PDB file of C-alpha atoms in Angstrom:
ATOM      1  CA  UNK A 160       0.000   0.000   0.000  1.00 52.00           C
ATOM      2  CA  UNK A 161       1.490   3.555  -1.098  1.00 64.00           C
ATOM      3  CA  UNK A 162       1.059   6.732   0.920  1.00 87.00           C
ATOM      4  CA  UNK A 163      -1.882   8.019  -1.049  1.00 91.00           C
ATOM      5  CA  UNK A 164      -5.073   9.681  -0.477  1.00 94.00           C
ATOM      6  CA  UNK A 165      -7.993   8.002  -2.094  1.00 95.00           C
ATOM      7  CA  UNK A 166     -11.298   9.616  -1.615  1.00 96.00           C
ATOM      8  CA  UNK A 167     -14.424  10.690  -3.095  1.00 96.00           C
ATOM      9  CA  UNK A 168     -14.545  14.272  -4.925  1.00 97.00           C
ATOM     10  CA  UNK A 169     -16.298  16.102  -2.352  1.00 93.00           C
ATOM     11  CA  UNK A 170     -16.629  19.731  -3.481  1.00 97.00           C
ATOM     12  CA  UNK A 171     -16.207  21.155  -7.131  1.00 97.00           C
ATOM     13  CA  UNK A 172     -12.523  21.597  -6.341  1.00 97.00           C
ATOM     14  CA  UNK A 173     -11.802  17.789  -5.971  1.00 97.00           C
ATOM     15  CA  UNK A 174     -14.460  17.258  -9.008  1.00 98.00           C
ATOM     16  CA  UNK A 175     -12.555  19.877 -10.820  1.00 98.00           C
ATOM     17  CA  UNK A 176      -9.432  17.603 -10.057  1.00 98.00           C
ATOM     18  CA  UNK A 177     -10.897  14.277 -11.174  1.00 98.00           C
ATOM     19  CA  UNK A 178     -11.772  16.410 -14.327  1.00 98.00           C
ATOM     20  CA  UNK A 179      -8.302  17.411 -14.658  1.00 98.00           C
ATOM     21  CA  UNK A 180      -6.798  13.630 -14.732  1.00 98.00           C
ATOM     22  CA  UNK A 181      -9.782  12.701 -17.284  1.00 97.00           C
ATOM     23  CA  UNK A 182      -8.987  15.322 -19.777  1.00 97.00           C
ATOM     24  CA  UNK A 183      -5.578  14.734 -19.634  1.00 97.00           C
ATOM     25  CA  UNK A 184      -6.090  11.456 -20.418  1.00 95.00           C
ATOM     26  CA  UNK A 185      -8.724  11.353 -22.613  1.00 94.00           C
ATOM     27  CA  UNK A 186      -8.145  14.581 -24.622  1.00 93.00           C
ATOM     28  CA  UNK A 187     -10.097  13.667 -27.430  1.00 90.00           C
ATOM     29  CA  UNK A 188     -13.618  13.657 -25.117  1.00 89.00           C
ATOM     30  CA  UNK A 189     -13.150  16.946 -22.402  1.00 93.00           C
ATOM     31  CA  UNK A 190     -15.407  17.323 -19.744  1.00 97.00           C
ATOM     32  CA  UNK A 191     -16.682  20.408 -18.536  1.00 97.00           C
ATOM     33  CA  UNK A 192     -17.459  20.245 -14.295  1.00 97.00           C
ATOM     34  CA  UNK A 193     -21.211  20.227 -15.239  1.00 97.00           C
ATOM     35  CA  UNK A 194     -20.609  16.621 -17.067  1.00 97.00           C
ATOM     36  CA  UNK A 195     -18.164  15.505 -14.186  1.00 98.00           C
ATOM     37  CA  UNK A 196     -21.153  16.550 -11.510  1.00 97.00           C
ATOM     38  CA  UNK A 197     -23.487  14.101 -13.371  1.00 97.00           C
ATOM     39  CA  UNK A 198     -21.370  11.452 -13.753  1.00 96.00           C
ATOM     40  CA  UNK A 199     -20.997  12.035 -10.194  1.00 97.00           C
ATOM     41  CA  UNK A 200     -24.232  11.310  -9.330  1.00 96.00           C
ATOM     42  CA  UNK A 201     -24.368   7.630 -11.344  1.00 95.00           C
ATOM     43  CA  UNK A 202     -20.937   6.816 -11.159  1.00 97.00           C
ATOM     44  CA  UNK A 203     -18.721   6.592  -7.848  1.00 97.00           C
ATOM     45  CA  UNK A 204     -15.707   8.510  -8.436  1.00 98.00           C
ATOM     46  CA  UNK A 205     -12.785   8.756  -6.463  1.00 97.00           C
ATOM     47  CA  UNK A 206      -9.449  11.136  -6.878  1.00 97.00           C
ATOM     48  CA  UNK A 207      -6.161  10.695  -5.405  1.00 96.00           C
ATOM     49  CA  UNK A 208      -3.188  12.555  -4.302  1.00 97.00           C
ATOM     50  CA  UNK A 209      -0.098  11.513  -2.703  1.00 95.00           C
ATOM     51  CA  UNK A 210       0.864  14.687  -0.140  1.00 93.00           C
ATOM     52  CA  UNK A 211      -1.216  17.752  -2.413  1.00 92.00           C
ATOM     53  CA  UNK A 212       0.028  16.233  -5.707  1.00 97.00           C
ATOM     54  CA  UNK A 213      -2.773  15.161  -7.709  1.00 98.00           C
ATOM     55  CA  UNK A 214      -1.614  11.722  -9.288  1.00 97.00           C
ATOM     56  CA  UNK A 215      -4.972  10.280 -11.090  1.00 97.00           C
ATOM     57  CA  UNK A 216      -8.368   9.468 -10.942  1.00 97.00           C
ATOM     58  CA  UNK A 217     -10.852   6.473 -11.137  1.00 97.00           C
ATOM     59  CA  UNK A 218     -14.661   6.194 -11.906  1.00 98.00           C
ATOM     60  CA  UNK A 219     -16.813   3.082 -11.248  1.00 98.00           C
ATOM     61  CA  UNK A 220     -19.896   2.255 -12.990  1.00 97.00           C
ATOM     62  CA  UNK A 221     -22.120   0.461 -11.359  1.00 96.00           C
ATOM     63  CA  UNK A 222     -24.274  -2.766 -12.492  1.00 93.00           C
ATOM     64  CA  UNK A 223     -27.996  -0.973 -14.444  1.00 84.00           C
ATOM     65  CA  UNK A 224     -31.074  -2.469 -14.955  1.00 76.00           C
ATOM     66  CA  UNK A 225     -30.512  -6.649 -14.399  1.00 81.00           C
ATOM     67  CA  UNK A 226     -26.868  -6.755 -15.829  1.00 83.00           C
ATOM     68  CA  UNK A 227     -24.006  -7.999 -13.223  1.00 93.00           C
ATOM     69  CA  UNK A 228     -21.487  -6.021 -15.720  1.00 96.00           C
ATOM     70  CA  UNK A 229     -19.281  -3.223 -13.890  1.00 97.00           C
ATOM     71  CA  UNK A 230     -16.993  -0.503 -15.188  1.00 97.00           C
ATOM     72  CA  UNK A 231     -13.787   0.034 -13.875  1.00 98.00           C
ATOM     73  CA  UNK A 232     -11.548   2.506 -15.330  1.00 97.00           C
ATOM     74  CA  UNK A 233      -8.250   3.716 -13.746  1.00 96.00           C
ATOM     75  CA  UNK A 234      -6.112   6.930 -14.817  1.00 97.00           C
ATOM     76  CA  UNK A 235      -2.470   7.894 -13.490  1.00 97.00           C
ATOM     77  CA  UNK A 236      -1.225  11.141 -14.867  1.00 97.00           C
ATOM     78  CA  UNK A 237       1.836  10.184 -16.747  1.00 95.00           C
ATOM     79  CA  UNK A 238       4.363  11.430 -14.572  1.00 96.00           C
ATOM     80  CA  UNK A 239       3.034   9.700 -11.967  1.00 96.00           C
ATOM     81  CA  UNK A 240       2.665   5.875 -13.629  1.00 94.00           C
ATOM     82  CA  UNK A 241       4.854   2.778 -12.635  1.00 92.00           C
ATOM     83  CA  UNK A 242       4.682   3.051  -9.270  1.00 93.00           C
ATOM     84  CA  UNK A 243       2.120   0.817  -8.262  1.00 92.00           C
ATOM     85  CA  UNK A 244      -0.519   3.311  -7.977  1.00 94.00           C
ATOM     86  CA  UNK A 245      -2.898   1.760 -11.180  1.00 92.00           C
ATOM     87  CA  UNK A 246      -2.907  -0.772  -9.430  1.00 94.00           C
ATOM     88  CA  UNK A 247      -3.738   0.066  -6.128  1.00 93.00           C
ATOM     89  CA  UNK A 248      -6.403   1.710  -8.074  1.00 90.00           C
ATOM     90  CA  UNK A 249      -7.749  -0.429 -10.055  1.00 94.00           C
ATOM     91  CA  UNK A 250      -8.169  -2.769  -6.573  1.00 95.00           C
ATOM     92  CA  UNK A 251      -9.852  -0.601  -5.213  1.00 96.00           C
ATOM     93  CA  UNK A 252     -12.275  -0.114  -7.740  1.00 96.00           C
ATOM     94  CA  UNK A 253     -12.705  -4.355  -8.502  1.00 97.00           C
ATOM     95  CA  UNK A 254     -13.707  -4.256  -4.857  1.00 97.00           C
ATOM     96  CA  UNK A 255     -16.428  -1.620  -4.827  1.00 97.00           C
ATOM     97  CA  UNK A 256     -17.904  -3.236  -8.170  1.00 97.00           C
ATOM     98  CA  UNK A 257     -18.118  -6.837  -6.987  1.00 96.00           C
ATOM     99  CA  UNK A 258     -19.700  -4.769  -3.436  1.00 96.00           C
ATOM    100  CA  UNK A 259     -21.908  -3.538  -5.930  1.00 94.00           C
ATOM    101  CA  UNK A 260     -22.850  -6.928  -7.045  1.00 93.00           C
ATOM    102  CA  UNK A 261     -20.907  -7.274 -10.416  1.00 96.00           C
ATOM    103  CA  UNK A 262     -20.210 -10.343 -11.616  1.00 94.00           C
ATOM    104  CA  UNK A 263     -18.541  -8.989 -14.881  1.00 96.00           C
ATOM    105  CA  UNK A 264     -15.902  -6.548 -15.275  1.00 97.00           C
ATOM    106  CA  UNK A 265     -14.976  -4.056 -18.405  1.00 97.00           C
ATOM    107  CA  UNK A 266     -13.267  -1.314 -18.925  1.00 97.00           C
ATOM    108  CA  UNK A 267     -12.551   1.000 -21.813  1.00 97.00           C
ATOM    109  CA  UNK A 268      -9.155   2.827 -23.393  1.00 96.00           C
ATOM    110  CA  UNK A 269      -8.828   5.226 -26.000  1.00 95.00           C
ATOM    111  CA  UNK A 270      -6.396   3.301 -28.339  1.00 95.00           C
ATOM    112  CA  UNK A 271      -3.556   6.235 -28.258  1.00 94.00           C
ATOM    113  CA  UNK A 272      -3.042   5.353 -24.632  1.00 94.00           C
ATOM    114  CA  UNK A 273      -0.634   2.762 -25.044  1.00 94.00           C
ATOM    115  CA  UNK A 274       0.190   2.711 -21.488  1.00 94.00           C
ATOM    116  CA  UNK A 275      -3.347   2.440 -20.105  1.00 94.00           C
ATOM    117  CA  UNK A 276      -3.833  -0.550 -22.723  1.00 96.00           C
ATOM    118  CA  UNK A 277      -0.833  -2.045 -21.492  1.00 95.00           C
ATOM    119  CA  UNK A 278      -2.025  -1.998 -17.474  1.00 95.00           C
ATOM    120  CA  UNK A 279      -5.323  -3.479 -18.708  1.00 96.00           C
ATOM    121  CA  UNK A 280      -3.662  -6.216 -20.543  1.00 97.00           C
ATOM    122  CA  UNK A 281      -1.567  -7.160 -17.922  1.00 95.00           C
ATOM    123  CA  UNK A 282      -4.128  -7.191 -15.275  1.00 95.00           C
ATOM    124  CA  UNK A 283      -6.139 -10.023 -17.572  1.00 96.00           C
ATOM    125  CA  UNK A 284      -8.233  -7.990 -19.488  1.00 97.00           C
ATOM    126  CA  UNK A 285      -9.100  -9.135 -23.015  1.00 98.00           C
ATOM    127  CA  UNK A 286     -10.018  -6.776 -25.805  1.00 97.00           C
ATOM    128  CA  UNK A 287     -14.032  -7.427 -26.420  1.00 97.00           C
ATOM    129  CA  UNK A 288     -14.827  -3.708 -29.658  1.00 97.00           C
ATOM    130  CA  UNK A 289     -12.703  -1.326 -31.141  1.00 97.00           C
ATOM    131  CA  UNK A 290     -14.805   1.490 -32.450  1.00 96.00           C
ATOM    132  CA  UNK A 291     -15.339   5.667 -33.112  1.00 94.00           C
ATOM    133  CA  UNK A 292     -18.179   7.573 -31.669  1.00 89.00           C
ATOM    134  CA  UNK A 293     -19.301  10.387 -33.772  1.00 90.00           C
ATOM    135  CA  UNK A 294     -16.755  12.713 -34.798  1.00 87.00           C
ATOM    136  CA  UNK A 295     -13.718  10.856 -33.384  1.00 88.00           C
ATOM    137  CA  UNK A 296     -10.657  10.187 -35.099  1.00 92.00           C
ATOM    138  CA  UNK A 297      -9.174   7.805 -32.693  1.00 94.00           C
ATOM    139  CA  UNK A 298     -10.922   4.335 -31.612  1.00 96.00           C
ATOM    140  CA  UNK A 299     -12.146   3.462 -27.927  1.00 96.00           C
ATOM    141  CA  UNK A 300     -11.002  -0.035 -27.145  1.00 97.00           C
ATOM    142  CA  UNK A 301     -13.575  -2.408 -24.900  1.00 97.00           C
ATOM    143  CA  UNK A 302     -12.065  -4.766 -22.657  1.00 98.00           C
ATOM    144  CA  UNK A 303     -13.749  -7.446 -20.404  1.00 97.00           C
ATOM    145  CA  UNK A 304     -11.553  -9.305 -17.641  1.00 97.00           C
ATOM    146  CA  UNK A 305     -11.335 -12.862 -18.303  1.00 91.00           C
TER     147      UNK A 305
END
């Protein structure tokens, strides 16, 4: 276990952080803190920091309607990635979805993130779709943990 500080955004200033570590990340689809406050309120969202230094973000979604199917998604700034904290992470996150009753896990990358695709490969997920939403130049990739 690392020294960081895991926890729920709060206030718009910790939402305004996990929206910082998104956009980074996924550059192609910015959020504005409206969207992030939404996906708030379905998702379960947690930022993290190690001292005051924001180091990434991680969003849960939750089983809907009568699926057992869970999203987890970590995100480690770059400067901040091979150092364990993906994974402590993406733990966390595999925990609160199976406490949320899922039975299946996916996630999702946006194929330029070679490193992100990399931690999800080596943490046994399998690539399920590649594919562009509307307007996008640069493929999402679905992965399922097998």
């Amino acid at each position: 276990m690392s020294d960081l500080r895991i926890q729920q955004p709060g206030d718009d200033a910790a939402l305004g952080d996990w929206r910082h570590v998104h956009n980074v990340i996924i550059p192609t689809h910015a959020l504005s803190l409206d969207e992030v406050r939404e996906r708030a309120v379905r998702n379960h969202l947690e930022v993290a920091y190690l001292g005051d230094v924001l180091v990434g973000c991680s969003t849960v979604r939750p089983p809907v309607d009568d699926t057992s199917t869970a999203t987890v998604i970590a995100r480690v700034l770059p400067p901040h990635r091979g150092r364990g904290f993906g994974e402590e992470f993406y733990a966390r996150g595999l925990d609160r979805a199976r406490r949320l009753g899922a039975k299946v896990i996916e996630t999702v990358v946006l194929s330029s993130n070679e490193d992100g695709l990399r931690f999800a490969l080596k943490q046994g997920f399998a690539e399920t779709e590649r594919y562009l939403l509307p307007g996008d130049t640069i493929p999402w990739i679905d992965l399922r943990l097998s």
